[in-house]
GROMACS .gro file of C-alpha atoms in nm:
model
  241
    1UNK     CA    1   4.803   9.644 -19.784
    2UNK     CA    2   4.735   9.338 -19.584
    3UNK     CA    3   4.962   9.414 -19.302
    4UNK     CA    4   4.926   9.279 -18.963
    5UNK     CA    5   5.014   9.421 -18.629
    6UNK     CA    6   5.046   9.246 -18.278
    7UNK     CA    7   5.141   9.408 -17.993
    8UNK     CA    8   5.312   9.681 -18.198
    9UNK     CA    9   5.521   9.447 -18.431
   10UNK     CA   10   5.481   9.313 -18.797
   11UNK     CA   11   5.364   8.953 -18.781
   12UNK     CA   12   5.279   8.747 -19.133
   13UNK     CA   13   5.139   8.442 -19.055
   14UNK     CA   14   5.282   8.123 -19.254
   15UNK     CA   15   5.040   7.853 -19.333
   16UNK     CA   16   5.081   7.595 -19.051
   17UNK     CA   17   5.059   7.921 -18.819
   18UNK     CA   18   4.732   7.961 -18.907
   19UNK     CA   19   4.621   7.592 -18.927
   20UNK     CA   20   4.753   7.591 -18.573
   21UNK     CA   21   4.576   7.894 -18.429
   22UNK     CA   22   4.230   7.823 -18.643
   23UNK     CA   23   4.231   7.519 -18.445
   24UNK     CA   24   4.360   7.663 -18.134
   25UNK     CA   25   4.065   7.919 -18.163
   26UNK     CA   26   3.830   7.669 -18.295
   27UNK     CA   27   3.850   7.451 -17.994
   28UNK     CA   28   3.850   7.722 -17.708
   29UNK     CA   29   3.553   7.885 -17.873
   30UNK     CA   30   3.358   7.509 -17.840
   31UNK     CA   31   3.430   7.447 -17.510
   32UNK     CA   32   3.294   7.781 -17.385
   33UNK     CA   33   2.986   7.689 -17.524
   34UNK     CA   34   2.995   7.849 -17.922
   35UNK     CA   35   2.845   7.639 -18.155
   36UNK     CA   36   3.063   7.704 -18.453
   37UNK     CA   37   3.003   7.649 -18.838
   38UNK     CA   38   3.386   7.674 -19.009
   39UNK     CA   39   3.441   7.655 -19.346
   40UNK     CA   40   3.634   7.323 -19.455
   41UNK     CA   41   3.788   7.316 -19.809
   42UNK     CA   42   3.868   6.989 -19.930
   43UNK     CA   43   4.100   7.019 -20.240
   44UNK     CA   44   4.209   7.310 -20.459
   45UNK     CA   45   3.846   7.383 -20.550
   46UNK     CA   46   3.677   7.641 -20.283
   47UNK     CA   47   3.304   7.597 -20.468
   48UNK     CA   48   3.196   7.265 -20.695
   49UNK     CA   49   2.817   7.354 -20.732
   50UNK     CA   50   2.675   7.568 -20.987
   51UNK     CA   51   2.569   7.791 -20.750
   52UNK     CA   52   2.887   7.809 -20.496
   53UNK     CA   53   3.128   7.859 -20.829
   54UNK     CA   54   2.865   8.142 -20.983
   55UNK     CA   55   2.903   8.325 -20.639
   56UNK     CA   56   3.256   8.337 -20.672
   57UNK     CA   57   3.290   8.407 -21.043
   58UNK     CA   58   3.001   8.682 -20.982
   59UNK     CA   59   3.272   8.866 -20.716
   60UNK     CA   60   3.582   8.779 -20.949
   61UNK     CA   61   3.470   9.015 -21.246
   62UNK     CA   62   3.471   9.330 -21.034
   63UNK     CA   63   3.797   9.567 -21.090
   64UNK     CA   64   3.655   9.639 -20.740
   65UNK     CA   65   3.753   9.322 -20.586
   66UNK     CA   66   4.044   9.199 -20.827
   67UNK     CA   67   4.345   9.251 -20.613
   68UNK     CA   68   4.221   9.173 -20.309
   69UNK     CA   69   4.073   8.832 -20.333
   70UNK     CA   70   4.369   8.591 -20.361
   71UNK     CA   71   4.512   8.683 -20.006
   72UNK     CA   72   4.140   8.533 -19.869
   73UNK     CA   73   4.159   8.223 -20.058
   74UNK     CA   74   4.443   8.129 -19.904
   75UNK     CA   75   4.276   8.213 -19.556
   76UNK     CA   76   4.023   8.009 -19.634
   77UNK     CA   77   4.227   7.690 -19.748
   78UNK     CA   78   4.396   7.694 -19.423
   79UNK     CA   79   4.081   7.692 -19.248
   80UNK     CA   80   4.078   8.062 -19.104
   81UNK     CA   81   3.770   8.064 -19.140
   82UNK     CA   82   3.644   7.912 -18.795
   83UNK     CA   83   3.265   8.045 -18.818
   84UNK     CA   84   3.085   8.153 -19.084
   85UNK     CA   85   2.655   8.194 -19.046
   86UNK     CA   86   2.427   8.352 -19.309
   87UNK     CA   87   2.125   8.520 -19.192
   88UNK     CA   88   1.876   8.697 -19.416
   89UNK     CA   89   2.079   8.999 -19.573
   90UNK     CA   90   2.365   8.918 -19.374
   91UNK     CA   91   2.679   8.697 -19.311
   92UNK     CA   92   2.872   8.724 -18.960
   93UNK     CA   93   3.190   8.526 -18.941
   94UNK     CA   94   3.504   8.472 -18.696
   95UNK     CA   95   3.836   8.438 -18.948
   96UNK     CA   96   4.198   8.366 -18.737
   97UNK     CA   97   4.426   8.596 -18.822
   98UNK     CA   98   4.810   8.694 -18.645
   99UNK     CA   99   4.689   8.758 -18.331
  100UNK     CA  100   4.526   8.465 -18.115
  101UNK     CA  101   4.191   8.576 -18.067
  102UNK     CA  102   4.005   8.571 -18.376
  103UNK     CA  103   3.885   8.882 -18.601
  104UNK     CA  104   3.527   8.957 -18.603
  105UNK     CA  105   3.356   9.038 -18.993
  106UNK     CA  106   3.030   9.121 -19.116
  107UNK     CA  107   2.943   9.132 -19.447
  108UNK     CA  108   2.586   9.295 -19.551
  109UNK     CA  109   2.400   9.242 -19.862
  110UNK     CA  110   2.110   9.474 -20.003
  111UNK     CA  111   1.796   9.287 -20.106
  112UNK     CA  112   1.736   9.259 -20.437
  113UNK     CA  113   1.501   9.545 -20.515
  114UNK     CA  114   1.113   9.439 -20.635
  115UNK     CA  115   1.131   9.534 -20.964
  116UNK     CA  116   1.441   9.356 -21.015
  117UNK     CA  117   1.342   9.039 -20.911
  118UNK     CA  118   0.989   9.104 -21.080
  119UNK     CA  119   1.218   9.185 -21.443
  120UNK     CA  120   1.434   8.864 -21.377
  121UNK     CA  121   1.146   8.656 -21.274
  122UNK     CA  122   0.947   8.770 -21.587
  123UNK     CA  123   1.214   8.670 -21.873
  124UNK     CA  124   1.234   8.325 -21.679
  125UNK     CA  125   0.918   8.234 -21.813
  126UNK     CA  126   0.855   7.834 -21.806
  127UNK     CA  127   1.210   7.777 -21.765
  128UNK     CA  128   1.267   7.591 -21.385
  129UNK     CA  129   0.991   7.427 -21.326
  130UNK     CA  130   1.069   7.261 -20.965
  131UNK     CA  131   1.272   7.337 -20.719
  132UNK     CA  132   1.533   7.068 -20.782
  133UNK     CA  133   1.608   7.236 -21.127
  134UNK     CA  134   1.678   7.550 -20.953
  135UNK     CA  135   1.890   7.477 -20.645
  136UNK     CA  136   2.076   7.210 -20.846
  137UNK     CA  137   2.148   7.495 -21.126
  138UNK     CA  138   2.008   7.223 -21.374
  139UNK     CA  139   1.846   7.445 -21.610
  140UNK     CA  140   1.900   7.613 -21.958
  141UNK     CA  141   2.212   7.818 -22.011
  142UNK     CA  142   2.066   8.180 -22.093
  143UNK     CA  143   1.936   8.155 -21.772
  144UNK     CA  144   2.223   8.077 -21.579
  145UNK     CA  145   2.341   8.388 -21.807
  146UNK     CA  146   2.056   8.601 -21.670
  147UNK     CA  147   2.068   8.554 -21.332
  148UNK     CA  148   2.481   8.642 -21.358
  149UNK     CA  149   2.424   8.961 -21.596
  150UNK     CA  150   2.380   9.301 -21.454
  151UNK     CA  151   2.059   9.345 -21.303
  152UNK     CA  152   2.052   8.977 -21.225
  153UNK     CA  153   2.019   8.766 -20.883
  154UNK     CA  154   2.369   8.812 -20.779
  155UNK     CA  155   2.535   9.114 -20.593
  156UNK     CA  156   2.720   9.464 -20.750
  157UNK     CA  157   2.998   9.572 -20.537
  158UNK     CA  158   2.788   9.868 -20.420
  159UNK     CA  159   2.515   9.553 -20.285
  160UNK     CA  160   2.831   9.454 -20.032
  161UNK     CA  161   2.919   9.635 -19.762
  162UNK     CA  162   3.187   9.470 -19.464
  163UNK     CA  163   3.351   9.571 -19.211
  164UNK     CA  164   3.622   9.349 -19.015
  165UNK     CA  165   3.774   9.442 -18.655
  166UNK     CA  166   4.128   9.392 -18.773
  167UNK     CA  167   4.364   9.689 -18.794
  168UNK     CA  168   4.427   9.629 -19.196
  169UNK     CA  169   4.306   9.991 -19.305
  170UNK     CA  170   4.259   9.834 -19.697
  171UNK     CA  171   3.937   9.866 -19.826
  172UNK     CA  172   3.840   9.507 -19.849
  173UNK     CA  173   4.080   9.308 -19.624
  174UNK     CA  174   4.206   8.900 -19.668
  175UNK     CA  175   3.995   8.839 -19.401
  176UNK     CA  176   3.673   8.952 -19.540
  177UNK     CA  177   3.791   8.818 -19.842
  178UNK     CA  178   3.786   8.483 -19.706
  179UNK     CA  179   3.470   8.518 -19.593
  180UNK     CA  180   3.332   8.631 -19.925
  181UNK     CA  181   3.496   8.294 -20.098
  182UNK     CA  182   3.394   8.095 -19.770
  183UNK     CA  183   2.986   8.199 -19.884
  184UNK     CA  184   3.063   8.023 -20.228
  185UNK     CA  185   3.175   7.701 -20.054
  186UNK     CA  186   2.864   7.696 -19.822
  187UNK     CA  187   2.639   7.746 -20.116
  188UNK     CA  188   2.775   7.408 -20.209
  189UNK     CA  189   2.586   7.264 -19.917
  190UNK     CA  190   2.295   7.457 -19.930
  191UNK     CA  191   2.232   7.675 -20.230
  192UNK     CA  192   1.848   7.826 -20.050
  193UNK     CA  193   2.104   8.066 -19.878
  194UNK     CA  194   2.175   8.263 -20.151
  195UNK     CA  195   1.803   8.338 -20.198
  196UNK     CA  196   1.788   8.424 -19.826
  197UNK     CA  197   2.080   8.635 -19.862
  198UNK     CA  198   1.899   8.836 -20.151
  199UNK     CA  199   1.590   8.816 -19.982
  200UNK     CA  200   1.432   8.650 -20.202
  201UNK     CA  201   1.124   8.378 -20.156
  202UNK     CA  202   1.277   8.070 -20.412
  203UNK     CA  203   0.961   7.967 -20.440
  204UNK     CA  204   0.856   8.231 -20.610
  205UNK     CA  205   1.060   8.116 -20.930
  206UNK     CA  206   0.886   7.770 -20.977
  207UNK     CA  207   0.548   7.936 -20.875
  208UNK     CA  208   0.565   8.206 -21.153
  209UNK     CA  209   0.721   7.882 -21.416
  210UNK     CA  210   0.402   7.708 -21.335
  211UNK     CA  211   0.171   7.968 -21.330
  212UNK     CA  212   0.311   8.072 -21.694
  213UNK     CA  213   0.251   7.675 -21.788
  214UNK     CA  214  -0.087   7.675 -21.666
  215UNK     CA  215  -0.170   8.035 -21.827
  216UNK     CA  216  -0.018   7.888 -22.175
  217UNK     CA  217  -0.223   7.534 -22.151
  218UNK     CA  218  -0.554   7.754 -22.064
  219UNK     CA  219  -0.499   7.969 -22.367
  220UNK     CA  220  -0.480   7.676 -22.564
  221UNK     CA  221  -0.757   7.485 -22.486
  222UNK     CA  222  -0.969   7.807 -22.551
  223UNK     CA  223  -0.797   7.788 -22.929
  224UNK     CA  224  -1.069   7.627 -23.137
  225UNK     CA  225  -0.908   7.256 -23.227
  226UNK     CA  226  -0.821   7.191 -23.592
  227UNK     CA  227  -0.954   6.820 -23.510
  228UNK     CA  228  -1.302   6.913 -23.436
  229UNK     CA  229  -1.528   6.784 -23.731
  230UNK     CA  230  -1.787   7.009 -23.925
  231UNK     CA  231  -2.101   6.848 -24.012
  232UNK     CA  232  -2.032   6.820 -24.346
  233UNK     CA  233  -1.757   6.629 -24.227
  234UNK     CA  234  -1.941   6.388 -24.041
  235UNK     CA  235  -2.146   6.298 -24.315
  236UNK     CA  236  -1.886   6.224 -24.509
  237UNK     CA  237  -1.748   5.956 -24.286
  238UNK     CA  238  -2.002   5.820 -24.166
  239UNK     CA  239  -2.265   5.843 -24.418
  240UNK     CA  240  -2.515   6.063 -24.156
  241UNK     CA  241  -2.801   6.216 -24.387
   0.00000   0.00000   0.00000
């Protein structure tokens, strides 16, 4: 798996080779007009956010994936990655591989199904409450919990499909891996894509927190209050006849 062929021979790019021909690639692409969107890791750590790091957790506990992933994280360090854009239910990217002009990936992801997102939505209650709670992943633990079990926010295996234009005939290839890892570092910068991916409204989560706050303060106030004085009472304290 993960062999490379150019022009007929086997070519393994080091390292510096790819540095050299991201950028080479990077550069012709601008000055034909692309507006790019690379993927720029800075330290050892592809994802720092709660979101970004739960993305790439979410794909590292799939048998699916487990053997295949490494190879694209070391893609992505070297800054293969030259494009990556996220669209609703869909991520197209342009990764450098051996060859100099760049391979072309797409990566699809199924929305999450109504009833799913109706079930998750539901056993959030009053839990995030604004928006800043949710992006920033600032909110209890069980729900970080629920939105990574099965059935939760984040994608099965079967919810990805890819396909790259490189001649690697493995299932998932280090190119597509890359681009997979490269999603969890843009979710650093903007965690609203994953909801877009999973087309999914994020409003909808601090909508149905509020309108579960308001529902519980209404029932409340229709409680009959243990303060309220009888008339008995009343004459008692204040000596009404």
């Amino acid at each position: 798996m993960g062999r490379f062929w150019d022009g007929g021979s086997y070519s393994q790019p080091t390292a510096e080779e790819l540095k050299h021909r991201s950028e080479a690639s990077r550069k012709k692409a601008e000055a034909a007009g692309a507006v790019l969107q690379p993927v720029v890791i800075s330290g050892r750590r592809i994802a720092k956010s709660w979101w970004g790091m739960a993305w790439c957790k979410n794909l590292e506990r799939y048998a699916d994936y487990e053997s295949r992933l490494d190879r694209g994280k070391r893609y992505l360090r070297t800054g293969a990655v030259i494009d990556l854009q996220i669209q609703a239910g869909r991520i197209l990217a342009k990764v450098q591989g051996s060859r100099k002009t760049p391979y072309a990936v797409e990566v699809c992801i199924d929305q999450l199904p109504e009833g799913q997102c109706q079930a998750v939505l539901k056993k959030c209650g009053r839990r995030v409450e604004t928006l800043e709670a949710l992006l920033t992943g600032s909110f209890p633990e069980e729900l970080k919990e629920l939105f990574q079990a099965r059935g939760g926010l984040f994608p099965s295996p079967k919810e990805i499909h890819f396909s790259c234009s490189c001649p690697d005939w493995a299932q998932m290839c280090k190119h597509v891996s890359a681009v997979l890892y490269g999603v969890g570092a843009r979710l650093d910068t903007d965690p609203a894509l994953f909801f877009e991916l999973r087309g999914i409204e994020i409003g909808r989560f601090v909508d149905t927190a509020l309108a579960n706050k308001v529902e519980a303060m209404l029932a409340n106030a229709q409680k009959p209050s243990a303060r309220i004085l009888e008339d008995a009472d009343l004459n008692a304290l204040f000596g009404v006849l």
